PDB file of N, CA and C in Angstrom:
ATOM      1  N   MET A   1     -26.286  48.836  19.930  1.00 53.00           N
ATOM      2  CA  MET A   1     -25.054  48.229  19.732  1.00 53.00           C
ATOM      3  C   MET A   1     -25.131  46.633  19.843  1.00 53.00           C
ATOM      4  N   LYS A   2     -25.691  46.206  21.122  1.00 55.00           N
ATOM      5  CA  LYS A   2     -25.889  44.868  21.399  1.00 55.00           C
ATOM      6  C   LYS A   2     -26.799  44.145  20.270  1.00 55.00           C
ATOM      7  N   THR A   3     -27.794  44.752  19.907  1.00 53.00           N
ATOM      8  CA  THR A   3     -28.689  44.291  18.815  1.00 53.00           C
ATOM      9  C   THR A   3     -28.117  43.951  17.644  1.00 53.00           C
ATOM     10  N   ALA A   4     -27.156  44.895  17.112  1.00 52.00           N
ATOM     11  CA  ALA A   4     -26.395  44.847  16.085  1.00 52.00           C
ATOM     12  C   ALA A   4     -25.481  43.531  16.098  1.00 52.00           C
ATOM     13  N   HIS A   5     -24.858  43.147  17.111  1.00 49.00           N
ATOM     14  CA  HIS A   5     -24.006  41.989  17.541  1.00 49.00           C
ATOM     15  C   HIS A   5     -24.887  40.737  17.344  1.00 49.00           C
ATOM     16  N   ILE A   6     -26.061  40.881  18.005  1.00 52.00           N
ATOM     17  CA  ILE A   6     -26.997  39.595  17.978  1.00 52.00           C
ATOM     18  C   ILE A   6     -27.462  39.338  16.668  1.00 52.00           C
ATOM     19  N   LEU A   7     -27.881  40.434  15.917  1.00 49.00           N
ATOM     20  CA  LEU A   7     -28.337  40.220  14.484  1.00 49.00           C
ATOM     21  C   LEU A   7     -27.229  39.739  13.680  1.00 49.00           C
ATOM     22  N   ALA A   8     -25.929  39.999  13.797  1.00 47.00           N
ATOM     23  CA  ALA A   8     -24.983  39.666  13.004  1.00 47.00           C
ATOM     24  C   ALA A   8     -24.592  38.142  13.260  1.00 47.00           C
ATOM     25  N   ALA A   9     -24.820  37.774  14.447  1.00 47.00           N
ATOM     26  CA  ALA A   9     -24.579  36.373  14.833  1.00 47.00           C
ATOM     27  C   ALA A   9     -25.671  35.469  14.424  1.00 47.00           C
ATOM     28  N   ALA A  10     -26.851  35.957  14.346  1.00 46.00           N
ATOM     29  CA  ALA A  10     -28.012  35.257  13.851  1.00 46.00           C
ATOM     30  C   ALA A  10     -27.671  35.060  12.391  1.00 46.00           C
ATOM     31  N   VAL A  11     -27.512  35.950  11.644  1.00 45.00           N
ATOM     32  CA  VAL A  11     -27.245  35.995  10.109  1.00 45.00           C
ATOM     33  C   VAL A  11     -26.048  35.002   9.891  1.00 45.00           C
ATOM     34  N   ALA A  12     -24.986  35.012  10.726  1.00 45.00           N
ATOM     35  CA  ALA A  12     -23.881  33.999  10.347  1.00 45.00           C
ATOM     36  C   ALA A  12     -24.281  32.619  10.731  1.00 45.00           C
ATOM     37  N   LEU A  13     -24.989  32.490  11.728  1.00 45.00           N
ATOM     38  CA  LEU A  13     -25.529  31.106  12.168  1.00 45.00           C
ATOM     39  C   LEU A  13     -26.599  30.747  10.879  1.00 45.00           C
ATOM     40  N   ALA A  14     -27.488  31.459  10.499  1.00 47.00           N
ATOM     41  CA  ALA A  14     -28.284  31.041   9.370  1.00 47.00           C
ATOM     42  C   ALA A  14     -27.581  30.489   8.216  1.00 47.00           C
ATOM     43  N   ALA A  15     -26.519  31.536   7.853  1.00 44.00           N
ATOM     44  CA  ALA A  15     -25.662  31.132   6.506  1.00 44.00           C
ATOM     45  C   ALA A  15     -25.081  29.895   6.742  1.00 44.00           C
ATOM     46  N   PHE A  16     -24.485  29.503   7.835  1.00 40.00           N
ATOM     47  CA  PHE A  16     -23.736  28.430   8.175  1.00 40.00           C
ATOM     48  C   PHE A  16     -24.657  27.213   8.029  1.00 40.00           C
ATOM     49  N   THR A  17     -25.722  27.284   8.899  1.00 40.00           N
ATOM     50  CA  THR A  17     -26.626  26.068   8.684  1.00 40.00           C
ATOM     51  C   THR A  17     -27.156  25.739   7.469  1.00 40.00           C
ATOM     52  N   THR A  18     -27.587  26.972   6.802  1.00 41.00           N
ATOM     53  CA  THR A  18     -27.990  26.461   5.185  1.00 41.00           C
ATOM     54  C   THR A  18     -26.994  25.985   4.419  1.00 41.00           C
ATOM     55  N   THR A  19     -25.834  26.413   4.591  1.00 41.00           N
ATOM     56  CA  THR A  19     -24.848  25.938   3.598  1.00 41.00           C
ATOM     57  C   THR A  19     -24.457  24.411   3.802  1.00 41.00           C
ATOM     58  N   HIS A  20     -24.347  24.157   5.350  1.00 40.00           N
ATOM     59  CA  HIS A  20     -24.069  22.757   5.662  1.00 40.00           C
ATOM     60  C   HIS A  20     -25.173  21.758   5.585  1.00 40.00           C
ATOM     61  N   ALA A  21     -26.473  22.277   5.637  1.00 45.00           N
ATOM     62  CA  ALA A  21     -27.596  21.325   5.362  1.00 45.00           C
ATOM     63  C   ALA A  21     -27.524  20.670   4.141  1.00 45.00           C
ATOM     64  N   GLN A  22     -26.848  21.130   3.233  1.00 43.00           N
ATOM     65  CA  GLN A  22     -26.731  20.537   1.751  1.00 43.00           C
ATOM     66  C   GLN A  22     -25.918  19.417   1.728  1.00 43.00           C
ATOM     67  N   ASP A  23     -24.884  19.212   2.810  1.00 44.00           N
ATOM     68  CA  ASP A  23     -23.989  18.089   3.043  1.00 44.00           C
ATOM     69  C   ASP A  23     -24.312  17.021   4.096  1.00 44.00           C
ATOM     70  N   MET A  24     -25.462  17.268   4.687  1.00 43.00           N
ATOM     71  CA  MET A  24     -25.952  16.595   5.968  1.00 43.00           C
ATOM     72  C   MET A  24     -26.094  15.036   5.397  1.00 43.00           C
ATOM     73  N   LYS A  25     -25.690  14.178   6.232  1.00 42.00           N
ATOM     74  CA  LYS A  25     -26.106  12.786   6.260  1.00 42.00           C
ATOM     75  C   LYS A  25     -27.009  12.553   7.392  1.00 42.00           C
ATOM     76  N   MET A  26     -28.161  12.415   7.065  1.00 45.00           N
ATOM     77  CA  MET A  26     -29.378  12.324   8.131  1.00 45.00           C
ATOM     78  C   MET A  26     -29.594  10.991   8.376  1.00 45.00           C
ATOM     79  N   PRO A  27     -29.851  10.547   9.763  1.00 42.00           N
ATOM     80  CA  PRO A  27     -30.203   9.135   9.946  1.00 42.00           C
ATOM     81  C   PRO A  27     -31.730   9.012   9.885  1.00 42.00           C
ATOM     82  N   MET A  28     -32.123   8.672   8.486  1.00 46.00           N
ATOM     83  CA  MET A  28     -33.475   8.621   8.140  1.00 46.00           C
ATOM     84  C   MET A  28     -33.902   7.184   8.268  1.00 46.00           C
ATOM     85  N   LYS A  29     -35.053   6.956   8.471  1.00 47.00           N
ATOM     86  CA  LYS A  29     -35.797   5.687   8.575  1.00 47.00           C
ATOM     87  C   LYS A  29     -36.964   5.665   7.657  1.00 47.00           C
ATOM     88  N   PRO A  30     -37.242   4.840   6.694  1.00 46.00           N
ATOM     89  CA  PRO A  30     -38.302   4.770   5.907  1.00 46.00           C
ATOM     90  C   PRO A  30     -39.730   4.820   6.701  1.00 46.00           C
ATOM     91  N   ALA A  31     -40.639   5.355   6.355  1.00 45.00           N
ATOM     92  CA  ALA A  31     -41.972   5.492   7.058  1.00 45.00           C
ATOM     93  C   ALA A  31     -42.418   3.919   6.925  1.00 45.00           C
ATOM     94  N   ALA A  32     -43.134   3.676   8.033  1.00 47.00           N
ATOM     95  CA  ALA A  32     -43.630   2.261   8.331  1.00 47.00           C
ATOM     96  C   ALA A  32     -44.417   1.960   7.116  1.00 47.00           C
ATOM     97  N   GLY A  33     -44.150   0.877   6.527  1.00 46.00           N
ATOM     98  CA  GLY A  33     -44.934   0.259   5.567  1.00 46.00           C
ATOM     99  C   GLY A  33     -44.574   0.855   4.069  1.00 46.00           C
ATOM    100  N   ALA A  34     -43.602   1.562   4.151  1.00 46.00           N
ATOM    101  CA  ALA A  34     -43.020   2.299   2.745  1.00 46.00           C
ATOM    102  C   ALA A  34     -42.349   1.309   1.758  1.00 46.00           C
ATOM    103  N   THR A  35     -42.777   1.156   0.672  1.00 48.00           N
ATOM    104  CA  THR A  35     -42.065   0.189  -0.382  1.00 48.00           C
ATOM    105  C   THR A  35     -41.861   1.088  -1.459  1.00 48.00           C
ATOM    106  N   SER A  36     -41.002   0.440  -2.415  1.00 51.00           N
ATOM    107  CA  SER A  36     -40.763   1.344  -3.596  1.00 51.00           C
ATOM    108  C   SER A  36     -41.934   1.713  -4.425  1.00 51.00           C
ATOM    109  N   ALA A  37     -42.718   0.799  -4.499  1.00 52.00           N
ATOM    110  CA  ALA A  37     -43.915   1.107  -5.252  1.00 52.00           C
ATOM    111  C   ALA A  37     -44.977   2.041  -4.571  1.00 52.00           C
ATOM    112  N   SER A  38     -44.877   2.278  -3.268  1.00 60.00           N
ATOM    113  CA  SER A  38     -45.567   3.161  -2.547  1.00 60.00           C
ATOM    114  C   SER A  38     -44.933   4.499  -2.470  1.00 60.00           C
ATOM    115  N   MET A  39     -43.768   4.651  -2.567  1.00 73.00           N
ATOM    116  CA  MET A  39     -42.983   5.909  -2.344  1.00 73.00           C
ATOM    117  C   MET A  39     -43.455   7.022  -3.410  1.00 73.00           C
ATOM    118  N   PRO A  40     -43.652   8.033  -3.050  1.00 78.00           N
ATOM    119  CA  PRO A  40     -44.046   9.052  -4.120  1.00 78.00           C
ATOM    120  C   PRO A  40     -42.790   9.672  -4.823  1.00 78.00           C
ATOM    121  N   LEU A  41     -43.111  10.249  -6.105  1.00 94.00           N
ATOM    122  CA  LEU A  41     -42.225  10.953  -6.751  1.00 94.00           C
ATOM    123  C   LEU A  41     -42.293  12.504  -6.140  1.00 94.00           C
ATOM    124  N   VAL A  42     -41.141  13.119  -5.736  1.00 96.00           N
ATOM    125  CA  VAL A  42     -41.102  14.255  -5.272  1.00 96.00           C
ATOM    126  C   VAL A  42     -40.659  15.601  -6.025  1.00 96.00           C
ATOM    127  N   ASP A  43     -41.184  16.568  -6.033  1.00 97.00           N
ATOM    128  CA  ASP A  43     -40.898  17.615  -7.003  1.00 97.00           C
ATOM    129  C   ASP A  43     -39.597  18.298  -6.448  1.00 97.00           C
ATOM    130  N   GLY A  44     -38.599  18.562  -7.380  1.00 98.00           N
ATOM    131  CA  GLY A  44     -37.355  19.136  -7.099  1.00 98.00           C
ATOM    132  C   GLY A  44     -36.960  20.073  -7.940  1.00 98.00           C
ATOM    133  N   GLU A  45     -35.802  20.843  -7.693  1.00 98.00           N
ATOM    134  CA  GLU A  45     -35.075  21.607  -8.648  1.00 98.00           C
ATOM    135  C   GLU A  45     -33.501  21.540  -8.477  1.00 98.00           C
ATOM    136  N   VAL A  46     -32.818  21.037  -9.531  1.00 98.00           N
ATOM    137  CA  VAL A  46     -31.451  20.926  -9.503  1.00 98.00           C
ATOM    138  C   VAL A  46     -30.711  22.203  -9.103  1.00 98.00           C
ATOM    139  N   ARG A  47     -29.870  22.163  -7.984  1.00 98.00           N
ATOM    140  CA  ARG A  47     -29.045  23.268  -7.537  1.00 98.00           C
ATOM    141  C   ARG A  47     -27.646  23.125  -7.949  1.00 98.00           C
ATOM    142  N   LYS A  48     -27.304  21.785  -7.961  1.00 98.00           N
ATOM    143  CA  LYS A  48     -25.715  21.685  -8.214  1.00 98.00           C
ATOM    144  C   LYS A  48     -25.729  20.014  -8.553  1.00 98.00           C
ATOM    145  N   ILE A  49     -24.684  19.910  -9.441  1.00 97.00           N
ATOM    146  CA  ILE A  49     -24.358  18.476  -9.881  1.00 97.00           C
ATOM    147  C   ILE A  49     -22.806  18.255  -9.613  1.00 97.00           C
ATOM    148  N   ASP A  50     -22.646  17.175  -9.050  1.00 96.00           N
ATOM    149  CA  ASP A  50     -21.138  16.821  -9.016  1.00 96.00           C
ATOM    150  C   ASP A  50     -21.014  15.229  -9.534  1.00 96.00           C
ATOM    151  N   ALA A  51     -21.003  15.186 -11.014  1.00 93.00           N
ATOM    152  CA  ALA A  51     -20.975  13.843 -11.531  1.00 93.00           C
ATOM    153  C   ALA A  51     -19.725  13.013 -11.046  1.00 93.00           C
ATOM    154  N   GLN A  52     -18.633  13.671 -10.723  1.00 94.00           N
ATOM    155  CA  GLN A  52     -17.527  12.878 -10.258  1.00 94.00           C
ATOM    156  C   GLN A  52     -17.812  12.254  -8.905  1.00 94.00           C
ATOM    157  N   LYS A  53     -18.514  12.679  -8.202  1.00 94.00           N
ATOM    158  CA  LYS A  53     -18.954  12.148  -6.852  1.00 94.00           C
ATOM    159  C   LYS A  53     -20.343  11.419  -6.946  1.00 94.00           C
ATOM    160  N   ASP A  54     -21.122  11.456  -8.054  1.00 94.00           N
ATOM    161  CA  ASP A  54     -22.311  10.802  -8.232  1.00 94.00           C
ATOM    162  C   ASP A  54     -23.334  11.568  -7.165  1.00 94.00           C
ATOM    163  N   LEU A  55     -23.188  12.855  -7.145  1.00 96.00           N
ATOM    164  CA  LEU A  55     -24.039  13.609  -6.259  1.00 96.00           C
ATOM    165  C   LEU A  55     -24.902  14.602  -6.909  1.00 96.00           C
ATOM    166  N   ILE A  56     -26.047  14.902  -6.476  1.00 97.00           N
ATOM    167  CA  ILE A  56     -27.078  16.008  -7.040  1.00 97.00           C
ATOM    168  C   ILE A  56     -27.515  16.699  -5.660  1.00 97.00           C
ATOM    169  N   VAL A  57     -27.525  18.075  -5.900  1.00 98.00           N
ATOM    170  CA  VAL A  57     -28.013  18.930  -4.745  1.00 98.00           C
ATOM    171  C   VAL A  57     -29.430  19.286  -5.113  1.00 98.00           C
ATOM    172  N   LEU A  58     -30.492  18.925  -4.602  1.00 98.00           N
ATOM    173  CA  LEU A  58     -31.786  19.316  -4.968  1.00 98.00           C
ATOM    174  C   LEU A  58     -32.496  20.260  -4.042  1.00 98.00           C
ATOM    175  N   ARG A  59     -33.219  21.281  -4.457  1.00 98.00           N
ATOM    176  CA  ARG A  59     -34.230  22.003  -3.606  1.00 98.00           C
ATOM    177  C   ARG A  59     -35.578  21.061  -3.762  1.00 98.00           C
ATOM    178  N   HIS A  60     -35.950  20.469  -2.697  1.00 97.00           N
ATOM    179  CA  HIS A  60     -37.285  19.553  -2.887  1.00 97.00           C
ATOM    180  C   HIS A  60     -38.299  19.895  -1.960  1.00 97.00           C
ATOM    181  N   GLY A  61     -39.530  19.330  -2.085  1.00 95.00           N
ATOM    182  CA  GLY A  61     -40.703  19.331  -1.229  1.00 95.00           C
ATOM    183  C   GLY A  61     -40.429  18.417  -0.352  1.00 95.00           C
ATOM    184  N   ASP A  62     -41.555  18.162   0.552  1.00 95.00           N
ATOM    185  CA  ASP A  62     -41.502  17.065   1.639  1.00 95.00           C
ATOM    186  C   ASP A  62     -41.274  15.549   0.988  1.00 95.00           C
ATOM    187  N   ILE A  63     -40.456  14.888   1.562  1.00 94.00           N
ATOM    188  CA  ILE A  63     -40.317  13.503   1.135  1.00 94.00           C
ATOM    189  C   ILE A  63     -40.842  12.624   2.331  1.00 94.00           C
ATOM    190  N   PRO A  64     -42.292  12.261   2.089  1.00 92.00           N
ATOM    191  CA  PRO A  64     -42.921  11.553   3.080  1.00 92.00           C
ATOM    192  C   PRO A  64     -42.412  10.120   3.531  1.00 92.00           C
ATOM    193  N   ASN A  65     -41.835   9.533   2.515  1.00 91.00           N
ATOM    194  CA  ASN A  65     -41.308   8.040   3.153  1.00 91.00           C
ATOM    195  C   ASN A  65     -40.043   8.208   3.921  1.00 91.00           C
ATOM    196  N   LEU A  66     -39.355   9.438   3.959  1.00 91.00           N
ATOM    197  CA  LEU A  66     -38.374   9.759   4.945  1.00 91.00           C
ATOM    198  C   LEU A  66     -38.653  10.497   5.976  1.00 91.00           C
ATOM    199  N   ALA A  67     -39.905  11.101   5.988  1.00 92.00           N
ATOM    200  CA  ALA A  67     -40.407  12.008   7.027  1.00 92.00           C
ATOM    201  C   ALA A  67     -39.292  13.142   6.923  1.00 92.00           C
ATOM    202  N   MET A  68     -39.065  13.687   5.753  1.00 94.00           N
ATOM    203  CA  MET A  68     -38.156  14.681   5.637  1.00 94.00           C
ATOM    204  C   MET A  68     -38.957  15.970   5.064  1.00 94.00           C
ATOM    205  N   PRO A  69     -38.870  17.125   5.735  1.00 96.00           N
ATOM    206  CA  PRO A  69     -39.446  18.255   5.228  1.00 96.00           C
ATOM    207  C   PRO A  69     -38.951  18.737   4.030  1.00 96.00           C
ATOM    208  N   ALA A  70     -39.396  19.882   3.460  1.00 97.00           N
ATOM    209  CA  ALA A  70     -38.688  20.542   2.193  1.00 97.00           C
ATOM    210  C   ALA A  70     -37.498  21.171   2.729  1.00 97.00           C
ATOM    211  N   MET A  71     -36.585  21.163   1.824  1.00 97.00           N
ATOM    212  CA  MET A  71     -35.314  21.843   2.090  1.00 97.00           C
ATOM    213  C   MET A  71     -34.329  21.693   0.947  1.00 97.00           C
ATOM    214  N   THR A  72     -33.057  22.059   0.858  1.00 98.00           N
ATOM    215  CA  THR A  72     -32.172  21.976  -0.094  1.00 98.00           C
ATOM    216  C   THR A  72     -31.045  21.218   0.554  1.00 98.00           C
ATOM    217  N   MET A  73     -30.783  20.036  -0.161  1.00 96.00           N
ATOM    218  CA  MET A  73     -29.623  19.069   0.373  1.00 96.00           C
ATOM    219  C   MET A  73     -29.062  18.321  -0.792  1.00 96.00           C
ATOM    220  N   GLY A  74     -27.870  17.717  -0.458  1.00 96.00           N
ATOM    221  CA  GLY A  74     -27.238  16.850  -1.429  1.00 96.00           C
ATOM    222  C   GLY A  74     -27.641  15.295  -1.305  1.00 96.00           C
ATOM    223  N   PHE A  75     -27.812  14.787  -2.276  1.00 97.00           N
ATOM    224  CA  PHE A  75     -28.129  13.234  -2.303  1.00 97.00           C
ATOM    225  C   PHE A  75     -27.090  12.621  -3.264  1.00 97.00           C
ATOM    226  N   GLU A  76     -26.738  11.346  -2.892  1.00 96.00           N
ATOM    227  CA  GLU A  76     -26.021  10.432  -3.790  1.00 96.00           C
ATOM    228  C   GLU A  76     -27.131   9.846  -4.900  1.00 96.00           C
ATOM    229  N   VAL A  77     -26.750   9.346  -5.823  1.00 97.00           N
ATOM    230  CA  VAL A  77     -27.580   8.791  -6.777  1.00 97.00           C
ATOM    231  C   VAL A  77     -27.175   7.373  -6.959  1.00 97.00           C
ATOM    232  N   SER A  78     -28.208   6.490  -7.096  1.00 95.00           N
ATOM    233  CA  SER A  78     -27.883   5.048  -7.225  1.00 95.00           C
ATOM    234  C   SER A  78     -27.320   4.739  -8.770  1.00 95.00           C
ATOM    235  N   ASP A  79     -27.392   5.551  -9.548  1.00 95.00           N
ATOM    236  CA  ASP A  79     -27.023   5.193 -10.949  1.00 95.00           C
ATOM    237  C   ASP A  79     -26.417   6.677 -11.415  1.00 95.00           C
ATOM    238  N   LYS A  80     -25.363   6.689 -11.707  1.00 94.00           N
ATOM    239  CA  LYS A  80     -24.736   8.003 -12.166  1.00 94.00           C
ATOM    240  C   LYS A  80     -25.378   8.396 -13.512  1.00 94.00           C
ATOM    241  N   LYS A  81     -25.806   7.655 -14.450  1.00 95.00           N
ATOM    242  CA  LYS A  81     -26.517   7.714 -15.440  1.00 95.00           C
ATOM    243  C   LYS A  81     -27.571   8.693 -15.378  1.00 95.00           C
ATOM    244  N   MET A  82     -28.275   8.703 -14.144  1.00 95.00           N
ATOM    245  CA  MET A  82     -29.349   9.561 -13.802  1.00 95.00           C
ATOM    246  C   MET A  82     -28.967  11.183 -14.071  1.00 95.00           C
ATOM    247  N   LEU A  83     -27.776  11.499 -13.938  1.00 96.00           N
ATOM    248  CA  LEU A  83     -27.248  12.914 -14.092  1.00 96.00           C
ATOM    249  C   LEU A  83     -27.135  13.267 -15.594  1.00 96.00           C
ATOM    250  N   ASP A  84     -27.062  12.294 -16.285  1.00 94.00           N
ATOM    251  CA  ASP A  84     -26.781  12.702 -17.956  1.00 94.00           C
ATOM    252  C   ASP A  84     -27.816  13.517 -18.248  1.00 94.00           C
ATOM    253  N   GLY A  85     -27.483  14.736 -18.973  1.00 93.00           N
ATOM    254  CA  GLY A  85     -28.380  15.840 -19.590  1.00 93.00           C
ATOM    255  C   GLY A  85     -28.832  16.644 -18.638  1.00 93.00           C
ATOM    256  N   LEU A  86     -28.628  16.453 -17.262  1.00 95.00           N
ATOM    257  CA  LEU A  86     -29.145  17.525 -16.296  1.00 95.00           C
ATOM    258  C   LEU A  86     -28.463  18.696 -16.106  1.00 95.00           C
ATOM    259  N   LYS A  87     -29.099  20.032 -15.910  1.00 96.00           N
ATOM    260  CA  LYS A  87     -28.302  21.102 -15.462  1.00 96.00           C
ATOM    261  C   LYS A  87     -29.004  21.860 -14.435  1.00 96.00           C
ATOM    262  N   VAL A  88     -28.218  22.656 -13.879  1.00 97.00           N
ATOM    263  CA  VAL A  88     -28.671  23.576 -12.626  1.00 97.00           C
ATOM    264  C   VAL A  88     -29.897  24.225 -13.232  1.00 97.00           C
ATOM    265  N   GLY A  89     -30.837  24.376 -12.320  1.00 97.00           N
ATOM    266  CA  GLY A  89     -32.194  24.903 -12.673  1.00 97.00           C
ATOM    267  C   GLY A  89     -33.345  24.147 -13.209  1.00 97.00           C
ATOM    268  N   ASP A  90     -32.939  22.833 -13.708  1.00 97.00           N
ATOM    269  CA  ASP A  90     -33.868  21.825 -14.047  1.00 97.00           C
ATOM    270  C   ASP A  90     -34.775  21.483 -12.988  1.00 97.00           C
ATOM    271  N   LYS A  91     -36.091  21.424 -13.547  1.00 98.00           N
ATOM    272  CA  LYS A  91     -37.216  20.773 -12.562  1.00 98.00           C
ATOM    273  C   LYS A  91     -37.116  19.338 -12.917  1.00 98.00           C
ATOM    274  N   VAL A  92     -37.041  18.706 -11.622  1.00 98.00           N
ATOM    275  CA  VAL A  92     -37.300  17.189 -11.726  1.00 98.00           C
ATOM    276  C   VAL A  92     -38.221  16.556 -10.884  1.00 98.00           C
ATOM    277  N   LYS A  93     -38.646  15.326 -11.013  1.00 97.00           N
ATOM    278  CA  LYS A  93     -39.340  14.572 -10.060  1.00 97.00           C
ATOM    279  C   LYS A  93     -38.431  13.294  -9.624  1.00 97.00           C
ATOM    280  N   PHE A  94     -38.325  13.082  -8.301  1.00 97.00           N
ATOM    281  CA  PHE A  94     -37.307  12.139  -7.830  1.00 97.00           C
ATOM    282  C   PHE A  94     -37.891  11.234  -6.896  1.00 97.00           C
ATOM    283  N   GLN A  95     -37.492  10.170  -6.515  1.00 96.00           N
ATOM    284  CA  GLN A  95     -37.631   9.304  -5.458  1.00 96.00           C
ATOM    285  C   GLN A  95     -36.399   9.147  -4.623  1.00 96.00           C
ATOM    286  N   ALA A  96     -36.451   9.105  -3.218  1.00 96.00           N
ATOM    287  CA  ALA A  96     -35.444   9.074  -2.573  1.00 96.00           C
ATOM    288  C   ALA A  96     -35.715   7.839  -1.355  1.00 96.00           C
ATOM    289  N   GLU A  97     -34.499   7.223  -1.137  1.00 94.00           N
ATOM    290  CA  GLU A  97     -34.757   6.175  -0.160  1.00 94.00           C
ATOM    291  C   GLU A  97     -33.501   6.127   0.809  1.00 94.00           C
ATOM    292  N   ALA A  98     -33.714   5.796   2.101  1.00 93.00           N
ATOM    293  CA  ALA A  98     -32.628   5.571   3.066  1.00 93.00           C
ATOM    294  C   ALA A  98     -31.892   4.378   2.751  1.00 93.00           C
ATOM    295  N   ILE A  99     -30.586   4.604   2.330  1.00 92.00           N
ATOM    296  CA  ILE A  99     -29.708   3.337   2.142  1.00 92.00           C
ATOM    297  C   ILE A  99     -28.451   3.435   2.929  1.00 92.00           C
ATOM    298  N   ASN A 100     -28.225   2.608   3.780  1.00 91.00           N
ATOM    299  CA  ASN A 100     -27.096   2.648   4.468  1.00 91.00           C
ATOM    300  C   ASN A 100     -26.887   4.013   5.269  1.00 91.00           C
ATOM    301  N   GLY A 101     -27.954   4.540   5.820  1.00 89.00           N
ATOM    302  CA  GLY A 101     -27.845   5.730   6.520  1.00 89.00           C
ATOM    303  C   GLY A 101     -27.934   7.104   5.889  1.00 89.00           C
ATOM    304  N   LYS A 102     -27.999   6.842   4.395  1.00 90.00           N
ATOM    305  CA  LYS A 102     -27.715   8.190   3.573  1.00 90.00           C
ATOM    306  C   LYS A 102     -28.952   8.367   2.753  1.00 90.00           C
ATOM    307  N   ALA A 103     -29.435   9.521   2.526  1.00 91.00           N
ATOM    308  CA  ALA A 103     -30.431   9.568   1.593  1.00 91.00           C
ATOM    309  C   ALA A 103     -30.045   9.495   0.127  1.00 91.00           C
ATOM    310  N   MET A 104     -30.592   8.516  -0.568  1.00 96.00           N
ATOM    311  CA  MET A 104     -30.155   8.341  -2.029  1.00 96.00           C
ATOM    312  C   MET A 104     -31.212   8.340  -2.946  1.00 96.00           C
ATOM    313  N   VAL A 105     -30.925   9.058  -4.161  1.00 97.00           N
ATOM    314  CA  VAL A 105     -31.967   9.222  -5.219  1.00 97.00           C
ATOM    315  C   VAL A 105     -31.985   7.823  -5.896  1.00 97.00           C
ATOM    316  N   THR A 106     -33.111   7.231  -6.088  1.00 96.00           N
ATOM    317  CA  THR A 106     -33.209   5.775  -6.808  1.00 96.00           C
ATOM    318  C   THR A 106     -33.963   6.069  -7.920  1.00 96.00           C
ATOM    319  N   GLU A 107     -34.679   7.216  -8.304  1.00 96.00           N
ATOM    320  CA  GLU A 107     -35.238   7.355  -9.515  1.00 96.00           C
ATOM    321  C   GLU A 107     -35.281   8.847  -9.668  1.00 96.00           C
ATOM    322  N   LEU A 108     -35.037   9.243 -10.928  1.00 96.00           N
ATOM    323  CA  LEU A 108     -34.982  10.716 -11.305  1.00 96.00           C
ATOM    324  C   LEU A 108     -35.429  10.888 -12.567  1.00 96.00           C
ATOM    325  N   LYS A 109     -36.232  11.890 -12.873  1.00 93.00           N
ATOM    326  CA  LYS A 109     -36.568  12.201 -14.266  1.00 93.00           C
ATOM    327  C   LYS A 109     -36.978  13.640 -14.323  1.00 93.00           C
ATOM    328  N   PRO A 110     -36.654  14.336 -15.619  1.00 92.00           N
ATOM    329  CA  PRO A 110     -37.124  15.666 -15.666  1.00 92.00           C
ATOM    330  C   PRO A 110     -38.742  15.887 -15.531  1.00 92.00           C
ATOM    331  N   ASN A 111     -38.965  16.882 -15.156  1.00 87.00           N
ATOM    332  CA  ASN A 111     -40.389  17.319 -15.067  1.00 87.00           C
ATOM    333  C   ASN A 111     -40.657  18.254 -16.111  1.00 87.00           C
ATOM    334  N   HIS A 112     -41.220  17.933 -17.066  1.00 74.00           N
ATOM    335  CA  HIS A 112     -41.620  18.641 -18.348  1.00 74.00           C
ATOM    336  C   HIS A 112     -42.759  19.380 -18.199  1.00 74.00           C
TER     337      HIS A 112
END
């Protein structure tokens, strides 16, 4: 019986953590010596778009310049035109930077 309660609590905590990771504002710092030209384009998949708030949720690989591991999270976009023509499920390549303590997508293009 105790095992069932512990398992239920672990599942609930995992669901809560995953859901809220998408909206986290992480205190990121660019990697030492990172410049726009040296920042890599990262593979991602569009999970959600909120054009009203200039937000995109991406499942992405590691973002080295932000020292961020692969995860799914929401990003603001520096230019709302980046969201034009995108839909959930699209594969993209993007660049993100830490701007005013928030992870912001500064370049975004479809990955054909």
